[in-house]
């Protein structure tokens, strides 16, 4: 089998299994583990997978730019928003980051909800403008044009001044071993800071992000309290997360 065929087979295998080991692939393709390791490195360098010790995991399938993400899988975001809204109560201080799933949650806020939202997301801020009972505090700093949100050192310093009751965390990738990871360094560091300054963390994730990983570490699974997805909590792929004690909706 030629290298191009072998690497395509590796990607097809990974898309079905979400995680593969070098030993599995060596046996499956009848080649040496050294050959597999070279293939995984090449594919990782191209951004087609994430090479990890002993194998590889799939990267997030979500588009990077906000304009593409806002149109991606809209129905799943609505399902997640409907599940997560029950955690919001009058009087809370709530961090909301720049994810488009977080934005779908804000779009579902009832007009009589009375909370304070602290956000770095311009689209979130625009939606909240129309909600008369919600106080808005916006985190300044340099705007990332990919996410339409601020995520500079000034933004991180800003969030250190608050202690939120709840953090609505939009995630890029979640993996049962690698935890929550992100594509953008500044955004990942900001999420980490927001988690540290929150009493309760609700992570929002469509099922296609589950068992994927990216380059920048945000937090281990133990740092989040609830994982909200668009599928049943009994879905087979979520079993390993439930076994850690994580609450799943």
XYZ file of N, CA and C in Angstrom:
747
model
N 0.842 -1.202 0.000
C 0.000 0.000 0.000
C 0.877 1.253 0.000
N 0.583 2.194 -0.888
C 1.338 3.433 -0.958
C 1.049 4.307 0.263
N 2.002 5.225 0.547
C 1.869 6.079 1.727
C 0.570 6.875 1.697
N 0.211 7.423 0.528
C -1.003 8.230 0.436
C -2.244 7.406 0.765
N -2.295 6.179 0.263
C -3.426 5.290 0.557
C -3.457 4.947 2.044
N -2.283 4.663 2.595
C -2.193 4.279 4.006
C -2.661 5.424 4.902
N -2.220 6.621 4.586
C -2.606 7.756 5.417
C -4.097 8.063 5.292
N -4.654 7.885 4.118
C -6.111 8.056 3.963
C -6.857 7.019 4.790
N -6.348 5.798 4.794
C -6.969 4.734 5.597
C -6.900 5.070 7.082
N -5.780 5.638 7.522
C -5.631 6.050 8.920
C -6.682 7.099 9.277
N -6.874 8.083 8.404
C -7.854 9.140 8.675
C -9.276 8.580 8.681
N -9.576 7.665 7.779
C -10.908 7.038 7.754
C -11.145 6.241 9.031
N -10.128 5.516 9.456
C -10.223 4.718 10.689
C -10.442 5.628 11.894
N -9.699 6.716 11.935
C -9.794 7.645 13.054
C -11.158 8.325 13.098
N -11.735 8.640 11.941
C -13.038 9.304 11.913
C -14.134 8.422 12.505
N -13.932 7.121 12.458
C -14.921 6.182 13.016
C -14.657 5.901 14.493
N -13.389 5.795 14.869
C -13.033 5.372 16.214
C -12.695 6.528 17.164
N -12.432 7.734 16.613
C -12.078 8.940 17.381
C -10.680 8.883 17.995
N -10.218 7.708 18.354
C -8.867 7.556 18.887
C -8.291 6.243 18.379
N -7.011 6.258 18.040
C -6.357 5.031 17.589
C -4.993 4.936 18.238
N -4.483 3.720 18.369
C -3.136 3.524 18.881
C -2.238 3.080 17.735
N -0.952 3.316 17.900
C 0.012 2.908 16.881
C -0.001 1.392 16.698
N -0.197 0.664 17.796
C -0.236 -0.804 17.719
C -1.419 -1.269 16.890
N -2.603 -0.660 17.157
C -3.804 -1.006 16.380
C -3.573 -0.789 14.890
N -3.041 0.384 14.557
C -2.848 0.721 13.153
C -1.791 -0.161 12.501
N -0.759 -0.493 13.264
C 0.292 -1.371 12.742
C -0.282 -2.728 12.352
N -1.128 -3.263 13.221
C -1.751 -4.556 12.941
C -2.766 -4.450 11.808
N -3.544 -3.374 11.822
C -4.606 -3.181 10.832
C -4.039 -3.022 9.421
N -2.892 -2.327 9.316
C -2.309 -2.034 8.001
C -1.131 -2.933 7.652
N -0.765 -3.791 8.605
C 0.347 -4.740 8.385
C 1.648 -4.027 8.030
N 1.945 -2.980 8.805
C 3.220 -2.272 8.660
C 3.812 -2.082 10.051
N 5.047 -1.620 10.098
C 5.717 -1.463 11.387
C 5.162 -0.266 12.158
N 5.348 -0.277 13.473
C 4.938 0.863 14.294
C 5.738 2.112 13.944
N 6.989 1.947 13.554
C 7.790 3.101 13.136
C 7.171 3.787 11.922
N 6.681 2.995 10.988
C 6.011 3.563 9.808
C 4.759 4.320 10.223
N 4.006 3.738 11.139
C 2.785 4.395 11.621
C 3.116 5.697 12.333
N 4.157 5.680 13.148
C 4.540 6.904 13.860
C 4.922 8.018 12.884
N 5.610 7.669 11.809
C 5.968 8.672 10.800
C 4.717 9.214 10.106
N 3.792 8.304 9.810
C 2.534 8.732 9.184
C 1.757 9.676 10.105
N 1.673 9.324 11.374
C 0.915 10.143 12.312
C 1.550 11.529 12.472
N 2.881 11.568 12.470
C 3.556 12.870 12.569
C 3.261 13.737 11.352
N 3.322 13.136 10.168
C 3.036 13.900 8.951
C 1.597 14.414 8.955
N 0.666 13.571 9.333
C -0.743 13.958 9.348
C -1.010 15.005 10.424
N -0.298 14.884 11.549
C -0.438 15.871 12.619
C 0.106 17.225 12.178
N 1.240 17.221 11.465
C 1.835 18.464 10.960
C 0.905 19.161 9.971
N 0.078 18.387 9.284
C -0.886 18.951 8.337
C -2.190 19.366 9.007
N -2.313 19.101 10.330
C -3.518 19.466 11.061
C -4.685 18.524 10.845
N -4.414 17.324 10.330
C -5.493 16.380 10.021
C -5.819 15.458 11.190
N -4.941 15.401 12.175
C -5.179 14.664 13.407
C -4.251 15.242 14.473
N -4.416 14.754 15.709
C -3.526 15.164 16.782
C -2.755 13.943 17.258
N -1.450 13.943 16.988
C -0.619 12.838 17.451
C -0.449 12.946 18.967
N -0.679 11.842 19.661
C -0.492 11.784 21.102
C 0.391 10.584 21.398
N 0.826 10.471 22.656
C 1.702 9.359 23.011
C 0.994 8.026 22.728
N 1.593 7.237 21.867
C 1.046 5.915 21.577
C -0.002 5.878 20.488
N -0.325 7.033 19.867
C -1.353 7.001 18.835
C -1.798 8.379 18.398
N -3.111 8.534 18.185
C -3.638 9.814 17.704
C -5.102 9.937 18.082
N -5.564 11.203 18.143
C -6.987 11.490 18.327
C -7.418 12.436 17.220
N -8.723 12.500 16.982
C -9.251 13.364 15.931
C -9.244 14.820 16.367
N -9.023 15.759 15.439
C -9.161 17.180 15.764
C -10.632 17.579 15.727
N -10.944 18.755 16.232
C -12.311 19.244 16.178
C -12.734 19.459 14.725
N -13.963 19.043 14.370
C -14.434 19.239 12.995
C -15.075 20.608 12.776
N -15.100 21.459 13.802
C -15.813 22.724 13.738
C -14.997 23.769 12.979
N -15.642 24.561 12.095
C -14.915 25.636 11.407
C -14.319 26.620 12.408
N -13.179 27.209 12.057
C -12.506 28.130 12.970
C -13.156 29.503 12.997
N -13.510 30.040 11.842
C -14.000 31.418 11.798
C -15.443 31.516 12.299
N -15.716 32.583 13.047
C -17.046 32.790 13.640
C -18.149 32.757 12.586
N -17.951 33.429 11.450
C -18.996 33.517 10.434
C -19.407 32.147 9.913
N -18.463 31.213 9.859
C -18.804 29.857 9.431
C -19.435 29.076 10.575
N -18.940 29.294 11.796
C -19.472 28.556 12.940
C -20.910 28.943 13.265
N -21.276 30.217 13.047
C -22.618 30.654 13.419
C -23.695 29.975 12.571
N -23.303 29.476 11.402
C -24.264 28.793 10.520
C -24.146 27.271 10.610
N -23.243 26.807 11.446
C -22.960 25.372 11.531
C -23.841 24.693 12.577
N -24.598 23.668 12.173
C -25.346 22.806 13.101
C -26.240 23.613 14.056
N -27.058 24.466 13.499
C -27.886 25.374 14.294
C -28.861 24.618 15.200
N -29.449 23.556 14.704
C -30.443 22.812 15.502
C -29.822 22.199 16.750
N -28.602 21.702 16.641
C -27.925 21.130 17.813
C -27.696 22.196 18.880
N -27.344 23.394 18.446
C -27.124 24.488 19.393
C -28.413 24.850 20.121
N -29.528 24.796 19.421
C -30.817 25.093 20.052
C -31.163 24.044 21.116
N -30.875 22.783 20.811
C -31.128 21.704 21.780
C -30.288 21.906 23.031
N -29.008 22.222 22.839
C -28.110 22.447 23.966
C -28.582 23.633 24.801
N -29.004 24.694 24.139
C -29.482 25.890 24.845
C -30.703 25.571 25.691
N -31.620 24.787 25.173
C -32.832 24.420 25.916
C -32.501 23.625 27.171
N -31.470 22.791 27.080
C -31.075 21.997 28.249
C -30.378 22.856 29.300
N -29.539 23.786 28.848
C -28.697 24.546 29.774
C -29.420 25.688 30.467
N -30.494 26.186 29.894
C -31.154 27.390 30.407
C -31.659 27.214 31.831
N -31.946 25.976 32.231
C -32.509 25.733 33.566
C -31.534 26.072 34.689
N -30.241 26.188 34.375
C -29.247 26.488 35.404
C -29.167 27.976 35.737
N -29.790 28.817 34.945
C -29.708 30.261 35.143
C -30.871 30.761 35.988
N -30.540 31.468 37.062
C -31.533 31.968 38.009
C -31.303 33.457 38.256
N -32.366 34.132 38.642
C -32.252 35.564 38.952
C -31.181 35.816 40.006
N -30.450 36.901 39.824
C -29.448 37.316 40.798
C -28.055 36.792 40.560
N -27.873 35.889 39.594
C -26.556 35.315 39.347
C -25.655 36.274 38.568
N -24.344 36.098 38.783
C -23.324 36.720 37.934
C -22.789 35.615 37.030
N -22.856 35.840 35.713
C -22.577 34.770 34.754
C -21.508 35.202 33.754
N -20.432 34.411 33.663
C -19.450 34.588 32.595
C -19.978 33.878 31.346
N -19.847 34.527 30.194
C -20.183 33.882 28.919
C -19.062 34.198 27.941
N -18.489 33.157 27.336
C -17.387 33.398 26.406
C -17.890 33.530 24.972
N -16.969 33.441 24.021
C -17.303 33.785 22.650
C -17.798 32.668 21.762
N -18.190 31.531 22.291
C -18.653 30.433 21.455
C -20.013 30.688 20.838
N -20.253 30.123 19.655
C -21.542 30.312 19.002
C -22.646 29.496 19.687
N -22.292 28.426 20.388
C -23.299 27.697 21.163
C -23.718 28.522 22.379
N -22.750 29.218 22.986
C -23.084 30.129 24.077
C -24.032 31.220 23.588
N -23.801 31.686 22.369
C -24.673 32.704 21.787
C -26.098 32.180 21.607
N -26.231 30.916 21.227
C -27.560 30.317 21.092
C -28.279 30.273 22.439
N -27.525 30.055 23.505
C -28.115 30.071 24.840
C -28.626 31.467 25.182
N -27.826 32.490 24.898
C -28.251 33.869 25.164
C -29.513 34.206 24.373
N -29.592 33.711 23.141
C -30.771 33.965 22.304
C -32.036 33.362 22.896
N -31.878 32.371 23.791
C -33.040 31.724 24.413
C -33.409 32.329 25.761
N -32.670 33.356 26.230
C -32.952 33.973 27.525
C -34.365 34.568 27.544
N -35.143 34.281 28.577
C -36.445 34.936 28.720
C -36.279 36.418 29.059
N -37.233 37.243 28.654
C -37.124 38.683 28.867
C -37.123 39.069 30.337
N -37.677 38.205 31.193
C -37.757 38.571 32.607
C -36.574 38.036 33.434
N -35.590 37.405 32.794
C -34.420 36.905 33.511
C -33.594 38.083 34.022
N -33.230 38.039 35.305
C -32.486 39.141 35.925
C -31.137 38.642 36.418
N -30.138 38.761 35.557
C -28.782 38.337 35.902
C -27.798 39.409 35.430
N -26.547 39.262 35.849
C -25.474 40.097 35.331
C -24.577 39.227 34.462
N -24.396 39.620 33.221
C -23.545 38.877 32.282
C -22.233 39.628 32.092
N -21.135 38.901 32.228
C -19.806 39.446 31.949
C -19.255 38.644 30.778
N -18.975 39.310 29.680
C -18.593 38.593 28.460
C -17.506 39.327 27.699
N -16.795 38.578 26.885
C -15.803 39.134 25.961
C -16.279 39.042 24.523
N -17.526 38.630 24.323
C -18.062 38.368 22.992
C -18.911 39.534 22.490
N -18.535 40.090 21.358
C -19.331 41.170 20.768
C -20.729 40.692 20.372
N -20.898 39.524 19.727
C -22.244 39.063 19.389
C -23.124 38.841 20.621
N -22.546 38.321 21.708
C -23.317 38.152 22.944
C -23.767 39.511 23.475
N -22.866 40.472 23.471
C -23.195 41.807 23.965
C -24.332 42.425 23.156
N -24.326 42.234 21.852
C -25.375 42.785 20.995
C -26.737 42.172 21.335
N -26.779 40.873 21.554
C -28.043 40.224 21.910
C -28.572 40.723 23.257
N -27.685 40.899 24.214
C -28.096 41.300 25.557
C -28.637 42.731 25.576
N -28.244 43.517 24.592
C -28.745 44.893 24.501
C -30.276 44.937 24.488
N -30.900 43.913 23.934
C -32.365 43.874 23.820
C -33.052 43.253 25.030
N -32.282 42.858 26.050
C -32.861 42.223 27.241
C -32.815 43.218 28.396
N -33.942 43.824 28.746
C -33.949 44.961 29.675
C -33.547 44.636 31.104
N -33.666 43.387 31.527
C -33.402 43.040 32.925
C -32.015 42.440 33.159
N -31.202 42.417 32.120
C -29.859 41.841 32.253
C -28.821 42.957 32.224
N -28.002 43.010 33.261
C -26.894 43.961 33.299
C -25.710 43.359 32.550
N -25.082 44.174 31.719
C -23.977 43.713 30.889
C -22.683 44.407 31.286
N -21.630 43.611 31.495
C -20.277 44.137 31.700
C -19.411 43.523 30.608
N -18.790 44.400 29.802
C -18.020 43.908 28.662
C -16.526 43.964 28.953
N -15.847 42.864 28.642
C -14.399 42.759 28.858
C -13.663 43.282 27.635
N -12.916 44.358 27.814
C -12.199 44.948 26.700
C -10.899 44.235 26.379
N -10.145 44.830 25.465
C -8.890 44.238 25.024
C -8.873 44.108 23.519
N -7.855 43.463 23.004
C -7.730 43.294 21.564
C -8.723 42.267 21.048
N -9.446 42.642 19.981
C -10.424 41.716 19.417
C -9.754 40.724 18.469
N -10.136 39.458 18.630
C -9.722 38.416 17.692
C -10.744 38.392 16.557
N -10.326 38.655 15.330
C -11.264 38.725 14.214
C -11.805 37.356 13.817
N -11.132 36.307 14.254
C -11.630 34.965 13.979
C -12.845 34.630 14.827
N -12.847 35.113 16.076
C -13.913 34.751 17.018
C -14.877 35.887 17.333
N -14.574 37.128 16.880
C -15.374 38.309 17.221
C -15.456 38.487 18.732
N -14.343 38.242 19.402
C -14.293 38.365 20.859
C -12.918 38.891 21.258
N -12.846 39.530 22.420
C -11.560 39.978 22.941
C -10.880 38.817 23.668
N -9.551 38.741 23.529
C -8.851 37.628 24.181
C -7.382 37.958 24.398
N -7.101 39.182 24.810
C -5.722 39.599 25.052
C -5.405 39.551 26.541
N -4.188 39.945 26.918
C -3.801 39.939 28.328
C -4.673 40.895 29.126
N -5.114 42.001 28.483
C -6.017 42.936 29.164
C -7.342 42.271 29.489
N -7.798 41.405 28.610
C -9.060 40.689 28.832
C -8.928 39.733 30.012
N -7.824 39.012 30.059
C -7.580 38.088 31.167
C -7.517 38.839 32.492
N -6.802 39.952 32.510
C -6.712 40.756 33.737
C -8.082 41.255 34.173
N -8.925 41.607 33.217
C -10.273 42.094 33.516
C -11.087 41.047 34.273
N -11.062 39.798 33.797
C -11.873 38.745 34.413
C -11.382 38.378 35.816
N -10.139 38.706 36.132
C -9.616 38.420 37.470
C -10.297 39.271 38.541
N -11.025 40.313 38.124
C -11.700 41.200 39.071
C -13.062 40.689 39.518
N -13.476 39.525 38.999
C -14.824 39.030 39.272
C -14.792 37.573 39.739
N -15.850 37.197 40.443
C -16.087 35.800 40.802
C -17.503 35.456 40.368
N -17.615 34.656 39.312
C -18.920 34.351 38.734
C -19.582 33.180 39.444
N -20.901 33.225 39.511
C -21.664 32.074 40.012
C -21.591 30.935 39.007
N -21.657 31.284 37.726
C -21.655 30.277 36.659
C -20.816 30.780 35.489
N -20.093 29.857 34.881
C -19.403 30.148 33.624
C -20.013 29.281 32.537
N -20.567 29.913 31.501
C -21.061 29.198 30.336
C -19.891 29.059 29.368
N -19.347 27.877 29.282
C -18.112 27.613 28.541
C -18.419 26.953 27.201
N -18.192 27.694 26.132
C -18.273 27.091 24.809
C -16.954 26.405 24.501
N -17.003 25.150 24.104
C -15.747 24.423 23.912
C -15.520 24.029 22.460
N -14.247 23.888 22.141
C -13.830 23.476 20.801
C -13.684 21.960 20.734
N -13.011 21.393 21.743
C -12.756 19.950 21.779
C -12.785 19.459 23.222
N -13.293 18.245 23.400
C -13.278 17.612 24.718
C -12.928 16.140 24.538
N -12.015 15.675 25.387
C -11.534 14.300 25.293
C -11.410 13.740 26.710
N -11.764 12.475 26.895
C -11.833 11.926 28.251
C -10.456 11.845 28.921
N -9.382 11.823 28.137
C -8.033 11.820 28.712
C -7.361 13.190 28.634
N -7.541 13.881 27.537
C -6.838 15.154 27.307
C -7.606 16.367 27.816
N -8.832 16.141 28.272
C -9.614 17.235 28.824
C -10.147 18.162 27.753
N -10.285 19.449 28.100
C -10.795 20.445 27.169
C -9.616 21.184 26.561
N -9.626 21.289 25.239
C -8.536 21.941 24.524
C -9.111 22.901 23.484
N -8.249 23.811 23.001
C -8.689 24.793 22.028
C -7.721 24.961 20.884
N -8.190 25.636 19.830
C -7.366 25.880 18.647
C -6.516 27.134 18.818
N -7.082 28.167 19.476
C -6.404 29.460 19.608
C -5.775 29.588 20.983
N -4.508 29.974 21.039
C -3.784 30.060 22.306
C -4.411 31.087 23.247
N -4.583 32.329 22.785
C -5.103 33.386 23.666
C -6.481 33.038 24.203
N -7.335 32.526 23.333
C -8.687 32.162 23.753
C -8.656 31.041 24.788
N -7.772 30.075 24.608
C -7.664 28.959 25.555
C -7.180 29.436 26.916
N -6.216 30.362 26.931
C -5.734 30.906 28.199
C -6.822 31.718 28.902
N -7.630 32.427 28.122
C -8.737 33.193 28.706
C -9.778 32.265 29.324
N -10.130 31.204 28.630
C -11.097 30.240 29.167
C -10.584 29.649 30.486
N -9.296 29.338 30.523
C -8.697 28.783 31.734
C -8.868 29.758 32.905
N -8.635 31.033 32.643
C -8.775 32.060 33.683
C -10.231 32.204 34.137
N -11.155 32.155 33.202
C -12.578 32.278 33.533
C -13.041 31.091 34.386
N -12.519 29.921 34.086
C -12.837 28.738 34.894
C -12.350 28.923 36.332
N -11.132 29.410 36.469
C -10.541 29.598 37.799
C -11.319 30.603 38.639
N -12.033 31.518 37.988
C -12.760 32.565 38.698
C -14.273 32.333 38.702
N -14.679 31.079 38.555
C -16.094 30.721 38.549
C -16.386 29.641 39.583
N -17.561 29.716 40.173
C -17.974 28.710 41.168
C -18.520 27.445 40.526
N -19.038 27.561 39.296
C -19.718 26.433 38.647
C -19.522 26.586 37.151
N -19.093 25.507 36.489
C -18.777 25.577 35.061
C -19.685 24.640 34.266
N -20.384 25.220 33.297
C -21.247 24.451 32.400
C -20.622 24.469 31.016
N -20.176 23.330 30.540
C -19.544 23.225 29.228
C -20.579 22.822 28.183
N -20.619 23.564 27.076
C -21.566 23.301 25.997
C -20.829 22.672 24.826
N -21.301 21.502 24.382
C -20.593 20.812 23.301
C -21.536 19.956 22.466
N -21.528 20.178 21.155
C -22.216 19.232 20.275
C -21.433 17.922 20.285
N -22.109 16.852 19.961
C -21.503 15.525 20.088
C -20.315 15.354 19.147
N -20.264 16.116 18.050
C -19.154 15.959 17.115
C -17.827 16.462 17.673
N -17.873 17.260 18.756
C -16.643 17.743 19.384
C -16.116 16.766 20.437
N -16.946 15.790 20.820
C -16.574 14.850 21.874
C -15.556 13.837 21.348
N -14.541 13.575 22.160
C -13.426 12.680 21.809
C -12.562 13.261 20.695
N -12.457 14.600 20.666
C -11.503 15.262 19.785
C -10.540 16.066 20.645
N -9.441 16.528 20.049
C -8.449 17.285 20.819
C -7.750 18.288 19.923
N -7.324 19.382 20.540
C -6.557 20.412 19.843
C -5.261 20.690 20.606
N -4.531 21.723 20.205
C -3.168 21.925 20.694
C -3.074 22.572 22.065
N -4.037 23.421 22.419
C -3.874 24.248 23.617
C -4.799 23.775 24.747
N -4.176 23.445 25.865
C -4.901 22.882 27.001
C -5.675 23.962 27.744
N -6.944 23.686 28.024
C -7.785 24.597 28.801
C -7.936 24.101 30.230
N -8.429 22.861 30.397
C -8.610 22.319 31.744
C -8.873 20.824 31.689
N -8.654 20.120 32.813
C -9.045 18.709 32.886
C -10.560 18.599 33.084
N -11.089 17.421 32.874
C -12.534 17.213 33.024
C -13.025 17.572 34.426
N -12.188 17.358 35.434
C -12.620 17.591 36.808
C -12.938 19.060 37.084
N -12.496 19.957 36.201
C -12.739 21.384 36.416
C -14.093 21.847 35.901
N -14.823 20.973 35.208
C -16.164 21.345 34.778
C -17.182 20.553 35.584
N -18.346 21.168 35.793
C -19.384 20.551 36.623
C -20.463 19.853 35.806
N -20.785 20.416 34.641
C -21.846 19.860 33.798
C -21.398 19.918 32.341
N -21.657 18.846 31.611
C -21.448 18.825 30.167
C -22.814 18.721 29.502
N -23.144 19.705 28.667
C -24.434 19.724 27.976
C -24.200 19.440 26.499
N -24.847 18.394 25.984
C -24.693 18.030 24.572
C -26.064 18.021 23.891
N -26.048 17.723 22.606
C -27.283 17.677 21.826
C -27.843 16.272 21.695
N -27.269 15.311 22.430
C -27.763 13.935 22.364
C -28.129 13.452 23.769
N -28.662 12.263 23.845
C -29.022 11.694 25.139
C -27.778 11.448 25.996
N -27.868 11.687 27.303
C -26.740 11.382 28.195
C -26.351 9.908 28.179
N -27.261 9.065 27.679
C -26.992 7.627 27.624
C -26.255 7.212 26.362
N -25.943 8.156 25.499
C -25.206 7.836 24.278
C -23.894 7.130 24.635
N -23.534 6.138 23.856
C -22.378 5.293 24.160
C -21.083 6.089 24.276
N -20.902 7.094 23.436
C -19.653 7.863 23.454
C -19.480 8.657 24.746
N -20.588 8.906 25.454
C -20.530 9.686 26.693
C -20.318 8.822 27.937
N -20.329 7.503 27.762
C -20.229 6.595 28.904
C -18.962 6.831 29.717
N -17.831 7.017 29.036
C -16.558 7.209 29.731
C -16.565 8.515 30.534
N -17.327 9.501 30.080
C -17.429 10.777 30.813
C -18.310 10.623 32.049
N -19.382 9.889 31.918
C -20.252 9.629 33.067
C -19.506 8.856 34.141
N -18.623 7.975 33.706
C -17.875 7.158 34.666
C -16.904 7.997 35.518
N -16.586 9.192 35.058
C -15.725 10.076 35.853
C -16.506 10.839 36.921
N -17.842 10.710 36.884
C -18.678 11.443 37.824
C -19.209 12.755 37.277
N -18.884 13.075 36.036
C -19.339 14.313 35.412
C -20.846 14.238 35.147
N -21.570 15.295 35.493
C -22.995 15.385 35.187
C -23.165 15.704 33.710
N -24.005 14.947 33.020
C -24.202 15.133 31.594
C -25.690 15.336 31.310
N -25.997 16.355 30.553
C -27.373 16.621 30.107
C -27.491 16.378 28.608
